[in-house]
XYZ file of C-alpha atoms in Angstrom:
702
model
C -22.261 -30.386 -16.786
C -24.538 -28.503 -19.069
C -22.245 -25.890 -20.535
C -20.002 -25.431 -23.490
C -16.802 -25.965 -21.592
C -15.342 -29.362 -20.887
C -13.853 -28.724 -17.446
C -14.573 -32.192 -16.033
C -11.072 -33.623 -16.441
C -10.682 -34.369 -12.750
C -8.163 -36.852 -11.286
C -9.328 -40.428 -11.678
C -11.910 -39.657 -14.363
C -10.908 -42.712 -16.427
C -11.220 -44.968 -13.379
C -14.689 -43.579 -12.677
C -15.731 -44.243 -16.264
C -14.463 -47.803 -15.971
C -16.451 -48.185 -12.742
C -19.548 -46.736 -14.366
C -19.585 -49.555 -16.934
C -17.882 -52.166 -14.695
C -15.182 -52.575 -17.355
C -12.694 -54.857 -15.601
C -10.205 -55.043 -18.493
C -10.014 -51.252 -18.729
C -9.603 -51.053 -14.949
C -6.659 -53.461 -14.983
C -4.980 -51.565 -17.816
C -5.396 -48.248 -16.004
C -4.040 -49.557 -12.708
C -0.838 -50.743 -14.385
C 0.019 -47.097 -15.111
C -0.188 -43.798 -13.263
C -3.912 -44.164 -12.584
C -3.007 -46.361 -9.614
C -2.365 -43.043 -7.827
C -6.029 -42.077 -8.383
C -7.590 -45.294 -7.126
C -9.352 -43.429 -4.285
C -9.968 -40.211 -6.210
C -13.489 -38.895 -5.769
C -15.766 -37.448 -8.387
C -17.788 -34.287 -7.780
C -20.105 -36.244 -5.476
C -17.386 -37.618 -3.211
C -17.725 -41.109 -4.737
C -14.705 -43.317 -5.330
C -14.674 -45.983 -8.081
C -15.329 -48.537 -5.313
C -18.519 -46.705 -4.306
C -19.819 -46.764 -7.868
C -19.091 -50.481 -8.248
C -20.781 -51.265 -4.899
C -23.818 -49.248 -5.886
C -24.116 -51.194 -9.117
C -23.823 -54.395 -7.093
C -26.512 -53.229 -4.686
C -28.920 -52.448 -7.491
C -28.153 -55.753 -9.202
C -28.808 -57.579 -5.921
C -32.250 -56.014 -5.658
C -32.994 -56.868 -9.288
C -31.335 -60.304 -9.146
C -29.201 -59.382 -12.173
C -26.509 -62.086 -12.112
C -24.545 -60.602 -15.026
C -24.040 -57.260 -13.287
C -23.422 -59.018 -9.956
C -20.578 -61.071 -11.426
C -19.034 -58.026 -13.106
C -19.289 -55.860 -10.015
C -17.770 -58.572 -7.793
C -14.775 -58.959 -10.100
C -14.394 -55.185 -10.412
C -14.476 -54.736 -6.622
C -11.911 -57.523 -6.117
C -9.480 -55.818 -8.506
C -9.873 -52.477 -6.730
C -9.318 -54.019 -3.297
C -6.309 -56.017 -4.482
C -4.757 -52.745 -5.644
C -5.280 -51.037 -2.273
C -8.580 -49.157 -2.617
C -9.770 -47.482 0.603
C -12.822 -49.359 1.904
C -13.991 -46.710 4.354
C -14.517 -43.513 2.347
C -17.970 -42.007 2.980
C -20.075 -40.191 0.401
C -23.267 -38.129 0.271
C -26.354 -40.340 0.558
C -28.749 -38.564 -1.793
C -26.179 -38.907 -4.532
C -25.666 -42.557 -3.719
C -29.321 -43.181 -4.420
C -29.003 -41.342 -7.699
C -25.873 -43.188 -8.731
C -27.544 -46.541 -8.005
C -29.210 -45.956 -11.349
C -26.216 -44.434 -13.061
C -25.242 -47.432 -15.170
C -28.619 -47.158 -16.903
C -28.307 -43.394 -17.308
C -24.898 -43.580 -18.981
C -22.352 -40.927 -17.974
C -24.539 -37.953 -17.072
C -23.028 -35.765 -14.336
C -25.525 -34.954 -11.601
C -25.915 -31.502 -10.106
C -26.270 -30.741 -6.413
C -27.033 -27.039 -6.167
C -26.975 -25.457 -2.701
C -28.310 -22.012 -1.836
C -26.817 -19.780 0.858
C -28.830 -16.809 2.139
C -26.989 -13.664 3.187
C -29.577 -12.822 5.865
C -28.765 -15.958 7.850
C -25.898 -13.974 9.413
C -28.500 -12.082 11.471
C -29.932 -15.140 13.195
C -29.114 -15.392 16.861
C -27.057 -18.015 18.658
C -26.818 -21.355 16.903
C -28.765 -20.002 13.946
C -25.924 -17.645 12.957
C -24.467 -18.707 9.608
C -21.827 -17.264 7.278
C -20.178 -18.695 4.120
C -17.149 -20.037 5.984
C -19.515 -22.499 7.737
C -20.301 -24.207 4.413
C -18.885 -27.657 3.698
C -18.018 -27.235 -0.016
C -17.681 -30.982 -0.574
C -21.466 -31.412 -0.336
C -22.345 -29.429 -3.460
C -21.407 -29.116 -7.115
C -22.850 -25.593 -7.381
C -23.256 -22.943 -4.684
C -25.746 -20.084 -5.064
C -25.362 -16.800 -3.209
C -28.834 -15.421 -2.445
C -29.393 -12.656 -3.271
C -28.192 -9.673 -5.298
C -30.436 -6.653 -5.780
C -31.271 -4.720 -8.961
C -29.872 -1.184 -8.890
C -32.130 0.912 -11.118
C -29.916 4.022 -10.987
C -26.653 2.364 -11.990
C -28.302 -0.386 -14.048
C -26.253 -3.048 -12.363
C -26.550 -5.815 -9.801
C -25.856 -4.526 -6.307
C -25.389 -6.049 -2.845
C -28.269 -6.383 -0.407
C -26.002 -6.348 2.650
C -23.044 -4.046 3.326
C -20.709 -6.938 4.061
C -21.565 -8.712 0.825
C -18.707 -6.762 -0.746
C -16.676 -5.480 2.223
C -16.261 -6.203 5.940
C -18.340 -4.099 8.304
C -16.176 -1.528 10.094
C -17.108 0.727 13.004
C -14.506 3.298 14.046
C -11.972 1.527 11.860
C -12.456 -1.847 13.587
C -13.957 -4.834 11.847
C -17.327 -5.841 13.283
C -17.865 -9.019 11.270
C -16.238 -12.279 12.389
C -14.083 -12.432 9.298
C -11.857 -9.762 7.837
C -13.188 -10.772 4.421
C -16.435 -9.842 2.738
C -19.164 -12.443 2.380
C -18.495 -12.706 -1.376
C -14.823 -13.417 -0.647
C -15.600 -16.069 1.967
C -18.083 -17.653 -0.414
C -15.765 -17.868 -3.416
C -12.753 -19.015 -1.389
C -14.638 -22.272 -0.861
C -13.510 -23.212 -4.375
C -10.000 -23.707 -2.997
C -11.299 -26.658 -0.947
C -13.280 -28.090 -3.863
C -11.692 -27.141 -7.173
C -14.654 -28.481 -9.168
C -17.123 -26.309 -7.270
C -18.973 -23.568 -9.208
C -20.367 -20.460 -7.529
C -23.267 -18.429 -8.896
C -24.823 -15.151 -7.813
C -28.608 -15.293 -7.600
C -30.276 -12.103 -8.815
C -33.659 -11.172 -7.384
C -35.539 -13.238 -4.847
C -38.921 -12.675 -3.251
C -38.110 -9.132 -2.097
C -37.271 -7.816 -5.591
C -40.631 -7.048 -7.195
C -41.579 -7.466 -10.825
C -41.507 -3.698 -11.406
C -37.718 -3.677 -11.170
C -37.368 -6.618 -13.548
C -39.722 -4.984 -16.051
C -37.921 -1.636 -15.997
C -34.457 -3.124 -16.465
C -35.222 -5.816 -19.017
C -38.165 -4.660 -21.151
C -36.170 -2.289 -23.462
C -33.187 -3.551 -25.395
C -30.870 -0.624 -24.573
C -31.261 -0.797 -20.802
C -31.275 -4.590 -20.885
C -27.953 -4.724 -22.730
C -26.384 -2.178 -20.387
C -27.499 -4.146 -17.337
C -26.162 -7.376 -18.835
C -22.754 -5.780 -19.537
C -22.598 -4.518 -15.965
C -23.619 -7.944 -14.699
C -20.651 -9.535 -16.442
C -18.295 -6.974 -14.883
C -19.852 -7.565 -11.462
C -19.569 -11.359 -11.673
C -15.955 -11.236 -12.842
C -14.959 -8.650 -10.243
C -16.256 -10.743 -7.364
C -15.117 -14.072 -8.879
C -18.463 -15.778 -9.444
C -18.767 -18.491 -12.100
C -22.248 -17.600 -13.237
C -25.651 -15.994 -12.708
C -28.924 -17.384 -11.414
C -32.119 -15.464 -12.315
C -34.743 -15.582 -9.560
C -37.706 -13.475 -10.721
C -40.685 -14.314 -8.460
C -42.637 -14.228 -10.716
C -43.409 -13.034 -14.258
C -47.127 -12.262 -13.937
C -48.536 -11.279 -17.341
C -47.965 -12.052 -21.012
C -45.606 -9.089 -21.311
C -43.491 -10.423 -18.433
C -43.391 -13.794 -20.118
C -41.877 -12.262 -23.228
C -39.414 -10.129 -21.227
C -38.226 -13.214 -19.368
C -37.496 -15.041 -22.630
C -35.533 -12.046 -23.950
C -33.422 -11.577 -20.849
C -32.525 -15.281 -20.741
C -31.579 -15.291 -24.429
C -29.543 -12.077 -24.246
C -27.703 -13.104 -21.105
C -26.631 -16.384 -22.685
C -25.494 -14.740 -25.916
C -23.558 -12.081 -23.996
C -21.890 -14.714 -21.818
C -20.816 -16.655 -24.899
C -19.476 -13.537 -26.604
C -17.516 -12.427 -23.531
C -16.007 -15.903 -23.259
C -14.812 -15.845 -26.871
C -13.353 -12.326 -26.630
C -11.528 -12.881 -23.321
C -10.674 -16.584 -23.679
C -12.215 -17.211 -20.253
C -14.573 -19.995 -19.248
C -18.128 -19.016 -20.123
C -20.261 -17.806 -17.237
C -23.027 -20.234 -16.295
C -26.673 -19.204 -16.584
C -29.458 -20.766 -14.522
C -32.938 -19.773 -13.387
C -35.011 -20.532 -10.307
C -38.572 -21.055 -11.530
C -42.118 -21.667 -10.346
C -43.451 -25.137 -9.556
C -47.263 -24.780 -9.761
C -48.623 -25.550 -13.225
C -50.982 -22.549 -13.634
C -48.141 -20.240 -12.552
C -45.699 -21.919 -14.946
C -48.029 -21.497 -17.904
C -48.441 -17.766 -17.201
C -44.786 -17.022 -16.485
C -42.637 -18.925 -18.980
C -42.338 -19.929 -22.610
C -40.541 -23.168 -21.821
C -39.427 -23.912 -25.379
C -37.870 -20.453 -25.732
C -35.887 -20.349 -22.488
C -34.737 -23.967 -22.130
C -32.037 -23.945 -24.851
C -30.296 -20.921 -23.305
C -30.189 -22.105 -19.672
C -27.507 -24.473 -18.378
C -30.103 -25.866 -16.012
C -33.379 -24.880 -14.391
C -33.879 -24.953 -10.628
C -37.434 -26.011 -9.843
C -38.608 -24.339 -6.618
C -40.573 -27.484 -5.849
C -41.669 -26.556 -2.329
C -44.166 -24.210 -0.688
C -47.059 -26.063 -2.352
C -48.922 -25.421 0.892
C -48.411 -22.881 3.662
C -50.091 -20.587 6.129
C -51.533 -18.514 3.269
C -54.025 -21.370 2.866
C -57.047 -21.996 5.093
C -56.058 -25.637 5.404
C -52.976 -27.634 6.247
C -50.861 -29.463 3.683
C -47.439 -30.863 2.922
C -44.713 -28.383 2.013
C -43.209 -30.415 -0.836
C -45.089 -33.666 -1.588
C -43.613 -35.831 -4.299
C -46.907 -37.247 -5.601
C -50.578 -36.173 -5.497
C -52.911 -37.632 -2.910
C -55.751 -39.851 -4.088
C -58.289 -37.469 -2.554
C -57.018 -34.380 -4.427
C -59.062 -33.049 -7.348
C -58.738 -30.343 -9.995
C -55.760 -28.004 -9.594
C -54.947 -29.641 -6.266
C -53.383 -32.442 -8.292
C -50.720 -29.985 -9.530
C -49.480 -29.290 -5.993
C -46.668 -31.857 -6.019
C -43.227 -32.347 -7.466
C -44.197 -34.982 -9.997
C -46.725 -32.587 -11.549
C -44.096 -29.830 -11.619
C -41.552 -31.967 -13.446
C -44.176 -33.261 -15.893
C -45.333 -29.711 -16.659
C -41.838 -28.580 -17.561
C -41.093 -31.689 -19.619
C -44.453 -31.505 -21.397
C -43.713 -27.852 -22.162
C -40.573 -28.794 -24.060
C -37.748 -28.770 -21.492
C -35.321 -31.710 -21.629
C -35.253 -33.620 -18.292
C -31.459 -33.222 -18.281
C -31.909 -29.476 -17.702
C -34.197 -29.811 -14.675
C -32.926 -29.671 -11.083
C -35.484 -30.661 -8.438
C -35.630 -28.345 -5.429
C -35.572 -29.852 -1.920
C -36.586 -27.556 0.934
C -34.687 -28.116 4.173
C -37.500 -26.688 6.255
C -41.116 -27.262 7.189
C -44.306 -25.204 7.127
C -46.305 -25.032 10.341
C -49.974 -24.383 11.004
C -52.263 -23.612 13.919
C -55.022 -26.196 13.893
C -58.667 -25.292 14.323
C -59.395 -28.603 16.042
C -56.426 -29.143 18.307
C -57.806 -32.299 19.933
C -58.498 -34.163 16.696
C -56.310 -37.331 16.722
C -56.746 -37.921 12.965
C -55.243 -34.779 11.495
C -54.741 -35.075 7.719
C -53.818 -32.723 4.882
C -56.600 -30.247 4.019
C -57.827 -30.174 7.609
C -58.879 -26.597 8.548
C -56.185 -24.283 9.912
C -56.453 -20.890 11.566
C -53.101 -19.363 10.678
C -49.366 -19.954 10.875
C -47.603 -21.884 13.593
C -45.426 -20.073 16.091
C -42.019 -18.859 14.821
C -38.865 -20.863 15.446
C -36.332 -19.684 18.006
C -33.675 -19.004 15.373
C -35.446 -18.347 12.064
C -38.109 -16.249 13.820
C -40.667 -16.535 11.027
C -44.283 -17.517 11.720
C -45.375 -20.714 10.005
C -41.797 -21.730 9.243
C -39.279 -24.022 10.958
C -35.797 -24.916 9.761
C -34.748 -28.545 9.676
C -32.741 -28.105 12.883
C -35.634 -26.343 14.617
C -37.924 -29.227 13.731
C -35.406 -31.566 15.367
C -35.163 -29.326 18.404
C -38.738 -28.276 18.925
C -42.202 -29.523 17.985
C -44.745 -27.143 19.424
C -48.023 -28.206 20.993
C -51.116 -27.536 18.839
C -48.889 -27.164 15.790
C -49.058 -29.296 12.679
C -45.838 -29.248 10.712
C -44.540 -30.749 7.478
C -40.879 -31.627 7.712
C -38.111 -33.133 5.635
C -38.782 -36.852 6.163
C -36.144 -39.596 5.804
C -38.219 -41.837 3.564
C -39.342 -38.908 1.430
C -35.679 -38.007 0.994
C -35.009 -41.480 -0.388
C -38.033 -41.450 -2.671
C -37.134 -38.065 -4.131
C -33.614 -39.191 -4.942
C -34.989 -42.272 -6.667
C -37.403 -40.020 -8.545
C -34.575 -37.742 -9.733
C -32.681 -40.721 -11.077
C -35.638 -42.458 -12.724
C -36.788 -39.244 -14.408
C -33.211 -38.621 -15.588
C -33.213 -35.127 -14.167
C -30.053 -33.049 -13.866
C -29.934 -33.370 -10.089
C -31.155 -31.789 -6.864
C -31.195 -28.247 -5.476
C -31.185 -27.499 -1.743
C -32.956 -24.516 -0.197
C -30.971 -23.791 1.918
C -27.698 -24.843 3.569
C -28.264 -22.530 6.516
C -31.542 -24.333 7.315
C -29.755 -27.665 7.706
C -28.249 -28.776 11.030
C -24.872 -27.262 10.180
C -23.658 -27.418 13.805
C -24.655 -31.059 14.146
C -25.998 -30.322 17.629
C -29.785 -30.474 17.100
C -30.643 -33.653 15.253
C -27.986 -36.005 16.627
C -26.887 -36.813 13.073
C -23.656 -34.844 12.721
C -23.026 -31.690 10.720
C -25.020 -31.270 7.509
C -26.975 -34.507 7.907
C -26.985 -35.447 4.247
C -26.632 -39.132 4.940
C -23.202 -40.650 4.309
C -22.370 -44.305 3.730
C -19.349 -46.478 3.103
C -19.280 -49.355 0.583
C -19.911 -51.723 3.505
C -23.144 -49.883 4.400
C -24.327 -50.132 0.810
C -23.713 -53.866 0.524
C -24.968 -54.794 4.025
C -28.250 -52.987 3.395
C -29.098 -55.169 0.387
C -27.553 -58.384 1.734
C -25.027 -59.348 -0.950
C -23.078 -61.987 0.999
C -20.273 -62.496 -1.529
C -19.227 -58.866 -1.665
C -19.896 -58.447 2.055
C -17.499 -61.299 2.824
C -14.918 -59.719 0.516
C -15.163 -56.318 2.246
C -15.034 -57.859 5.726
C -12.050 -60.029 4.809
C -10.170 -56.889 3.778
C -10.992 -55.177 7.090
C -13.728 -52.726 6.084
C -14.565 -50.672 9.187
C -17.695 -52.079 10.875
C -17.895 -49.229 13.414
C -18.624 -46.292 11.056
C -22.124 -44.833 11.495
C -24.245 -43.042 8.922
C -26.483 -39.984 9.416
C -29.055 -41.932 11.406
C -26.461 -43.689 13.563
C -26.648 -46.947 11.610
C -23.659 -49.258 11.350
C -23.479 -51.867 8.611
C -24.768 -54.395 11.180
C -27.809 -52.347 12.183
C -28.680 -51.750 8.512
C -28.549 -55.484 7.840
C -30.715 -56.079 10.920
C -33.179 -53.374 9.909
C -33.585 -54.904 6.443
C -33.766 -58.468 7.838
C -30.714 -59.717 5.974
C -30.210 -62.671 8.336
C -27.099 -64.124 6.698
C -25.446 -60.707 6.505
C -26.229 -60.070 10.178
C -24.593 -63.348 11.179
C -21.516 -62.644 9.040
C -20.992 -59.167 10.497
C -21.577 -60.324 14.093
C -19.055 -63.124 13.695
C -16.557 -60.683 12.209
C -17.035 -58.234 15.095
C -16.445 -60.987 17.687
C -13.362 -62.199 15.837
C -11.948 -58.674 15.580
C -12.506 -58.023 19.282
C -10.632 -61.199 20.174
C -7.770 -60.397 17.797
C -7.626 -56.811 19.092
C -7.215 -57.955 22.685
C -4.449 -60.353 21.685
C -2.688 -57.689 19.611
C -3.001 -55.141 22.425
C -1.219 -57.586 24.714
C 1.556 -58.048 22.133
C 1.909 -54.269 21.740
C 2.098 -53.791 25.505
C 4.839 -56.431 25.726
C 6.687 -54.765 22.823
C 6.588 -51.407 24.626
C 7.785 -53.025 27.866
C 10.653 -54.799 26.056
C 11.558 -51.908 23.730
C 10.853 -54.055 20.647
C 10.298 -51.597 17.791
C 9.746 -54.220 15.083
C 7.023 -56.038 17.032
C 5.375 -52.694 17.881
C 5.351 -51.736 14.182
C 3.640 -55.009 13.305
C 0.957 -54.473 15.945
C 0.270 -50.877 14.865
C 0.044 -51.956 11.211
C -2.597 -54.484 12.249
C -4.656 -51.783 13.977
C -4.490 -49.490 10.934
C -6.723 -46.440 11.332
C -7.631 -47.560 14.866
C -4.015 -47.349 16.074
C -4.434 -43.928 17.693
C -7.511 -45.017 19.652
C -5.725 -48.149 20.873
C -2.583 -46.272 21.912
C -4.591 -43.881 24.031
C -6.731 -46.496 25.749
C -5.995 -48.409 28.919
C -4.526 -51.745 27.777
C -6.938 -54.656 28.260
C -9.337 -52.284 29.996
C -7.129 -52.082 33.079
C -5.794 -49.019 34.827
C -2.169 -49.879 34.147
C 0.261 -47.360 32.703
C -0.290 -46.791 28.996
C 1.839 -47.762 25.997
C 3.783 -44.504 25.687
C 4.643 -44.510 29.377
C 6.083 -48.005 29.091
C 8.030 -47.094 25.965
C 9.567 -44.094 27.753
C 10.678 -46.332 30.617
C 12.735 -48.419 28.188
C 14.562 -45.328 26.937
C 14.131 -46.534 23.334
C 14.011 -43.347 21.252
C 12.851 -45.094 18.064
C 9.986 -46.768 19.884
C 8.770 -43.501 21.404
C 9.033 -41.810 18.005
C 6.946 -44.615 16.452
C 4.177 -44.291 19.025
C 4.055 -40.500 18.694
C 3.869 -40.861 14.913
C 0.745 -43.003 15.322
C -0.971 -40.472 17.576
C 0.001 -41.496 21.097
C -0.895 -38.835 23.679
C 1.417 -38.321 26.653
C -1.265 -38.234 29.304
C -0.491 -38.742 33.021
C -1.490 -41.964 34.723
C -4.916 -41.661 36.320
C -3.827 -42.860 39.770
C -0.222 -41.747 40.220
C -0.193 -38.759 37.831
C 3.181 -40.005 36.545
C 3.555 -38.663 32.997
C 5.844 -39.981 30.227
C 7.814 -36.724 30.526
C 8.390 -37.298 34.250
C 9.761 -40.782 33.511
C 11.994 -39.548 30.662
C 13.365 -36.784 32.904
C 14.034 -39.238 35.695
C 15.938 -41.740 33.512
C 17.753 -38.857 31.783
C 16.950 -39.466 28.103
C 17.334 -36.042 26.501
C 16.119 -37.144 23.040
C 12.853 -38.481 24.425
C 12.379 -35.388 26.574
C 12.837 -33.153 23.522
C 10.304 -35.185 21.521
C 7.721 -35.075 24.284
C 8.160 -31.342 24.853
C 7.708 -30.694 21.130
C 4.297 -32.388 21.207
C 3.201 -31.748 24.815
C 4.949 -28.691 26.344
C 2.265 -28.400 29.035
C 3.633 -31.510 30.773
C 6.450 -29.483 32.382
C 3.857 -28.233 34.876
C 2.224 -31.628 35.585
C 3.303 -32.934 38.991
C 2.991 -36.464 40.300
C 0.689 -37.463 43.128
C 3.612 -36.620 45.467
C 3.778 -33.120 43.837
C 7.091 -33.828 42.094
C 7.614 -31.990 38.787
C 9.605 -33.411 35.839
C 12.126 -30.635 36.557
C 12.731 -31.913 40.083
C 13.040 -35.484 38.759
C 15.817 -34.383 36.383
C 17.567 -32.393 39.138
C 17.438 -35.249 41.626
C 19.189 -37.555 39.148
C 21.757 -34.970 38.047
C 20.645 -34.692 34.409
C 21.990 -31.193 33.816
C 21.229 -30.948 30.069
C 17.576 -31.811 30.716
C 17.380 -29.275 33.545
C 18.754 -26.606 31.226
C 16.161 -27.528 28.588
C 13.276 -27.493 31.058
C 14.239 -24.047 32.350
C 13.535 -22.644 28.860
C 9.838 -23.482 29.271
C 7.712 -20.809 31.038
C 4.843 -23.161 31.827
C 5.453 -23.759 35.526
C 2.643 -22.968 37.968
C 3.556 -19.970 40.088
C 2.554 -21.799 43.263
C 5.437 -24.257 42.793
C 8.078 -21.594 42.138
C 10.456 -19.903 44.587
C 12.355 -16.634 44.180
C 15.991 -16.363 45.275
C 18.165 -13.247 45.460
C 21.984 -13.527 45.256
C 24.600 -11.267 46.883
C 24.466 -8.923 43.888
C 20.703 -8.560 44.338
C 19.926 -10.579 41.220
C 16.612 -12.475 41.375
C 16.091 -16.049 40.217
C 12.851 -18.016 39.884
C 13.168 -21.795 40.341
C 10.346 -24.343 40.030
C 11.343 -26.081 43.282
C 12.360 -25.144 46.838
C 16.135 -24.984 47.280
C 15.745 -24.830 51.054
C 13.621 -27.945 51.394
C 14.981 -30.769 53.541
C 15.219 -33.090 50.530
C 17.328 -30.697 48.444
C 20.135 -32.712 46.860
C 23.767 -31.785 46.280
C 23.024 -31.764 42.557
C 20.383 -29.099 43.003
C 22.740 -27.013 45.141
C 25.507 -27.455 42.585
C 23.177 -26.243 39.835
C 22.104 -23.258 41.941
C 25.745 -22.347 42.640
C 26.689 -22.544 38.959
C 23.821 -20.287 37.891
C 23.765 -17.682 40.705
């Protein structure tokens, strides 16, 4: 983190530092003590120590670095021997960054994510509010935007529900009873290392407002004081300045002054109140001529915690030609100022101007720019081909020449040329961030990602996730792969693009790794079938110890196994068989591991029906606690669990079942006694098969 406050003492920090340097002796010493409890603790990127070690191994494999390979193998073995979880997933972009982390020492990378408060007005699947955010994906969240209130010389909300829920006739109109600010800052409960910042300005706040507020010292200081009050009141951790853009020399000087004075005021307030200093960042221009006009880089860099490079919109429908939205490098055919329209040129301009790379955060736009082509039948469309205006608006974002990531997945319009967020470009940019030793990445914006997971077929927020097994299979390190497979790393987990460890090894032509994983899959399938048979026998025999052994073998897959049809047949499931034995401990064990009391597909006999019939009150109580709806599930012969208990004379179970109001009305009958009292019973007392027990019960309760 780039601030004055050391707030990075998170659980497992020492283990992560040991993993960073592959220090096996330190690892062993730590695991002897209390740090064993933090063996799977994640850092701010969701990485466990095992992830970091596997990433080092992957990089060493590619570079054929035997020294690092040996160290990483030993480090991984120690972690696994002490019970490290092999199947934790982490954010892909960060994985690519951390591949290089052992050469970048212990720098903490930033993942800044912007949220826009106008995304709440998008229709249907485009609707987005702060509670939809997954806070584990980001280290810093930015709320875009706050306005500049000239009259009160203070930041102010753009939307009414920024600070309070919308009410009409005293009823809340918004989905949540909380304001957007409240929803946003409550995300810190789920990720205690998360920082939230309020972004001041944006494209709709013109330079006139910035000039008026910040050009004179008196008004500037008043606005800064009110900013501090505003941030503290609404529980933000800092401020992001988004002035788009300083346009003249005077603006350039004003920008330097406001950055300096904000930082000094934040430091002073921190000292006086003994509170953590507010963070200060800025979102800045990416095009070199614009940078040179707008900023004195040497003056502002020391006062900013980090600088968000808006490294996108290099091309758009304002041009008369098509072009990529956020290219990483220049094209060989580009000349003159065209060669500044890429992210490499942006980063170089800021570094050449005097900004340390460790302050720079590279912006990644989760959207594409679209164009209408002049020559729609040209099969060889390339950047700088003539365009005749913006592409059609997306269904949800409704902005001409603009498509969100999820709209690109969902719809590619005819006669439209679009530039989207490409998989390989994503990888290259993460490598670039690491190699340039930048502070991290910034995402514009979360609400443009596939947050529902229903458009791109890649799950929610498709920032690719991988397990240690994915990492190792992709590079083909057979020693570590064998180690992970031996310790039952999950081979079924898929990443953002649907890849398993096997498909990654196949894709990268790691022949030996492919063979190892295939053999392991076949072996596991065989063992699973054998263990399923043992578990079925244990449930039939009421053998709790054998059942425990089988479930321990299945591990995380136990729930899926318990709720499948054993051996692929249509026989009654495990829980049903356990209920037939009347073994309370066995039923409790299966329920603990996620067994679902579903009726048999052919007979509709449910575990509750069987428990009621054999008269085991303890099992009935357990099943009703988890699955109360089963009281209304009848067999194929239309017999309810209630009737089964009555027919066998299990009075205590009948009494219990009568306390449940879930019976279908069609199966109930109303009786009136001689005192005109009405009773509703979930069976027909006058049916020909009514038993003496049922009549006895009716007599006792009439």
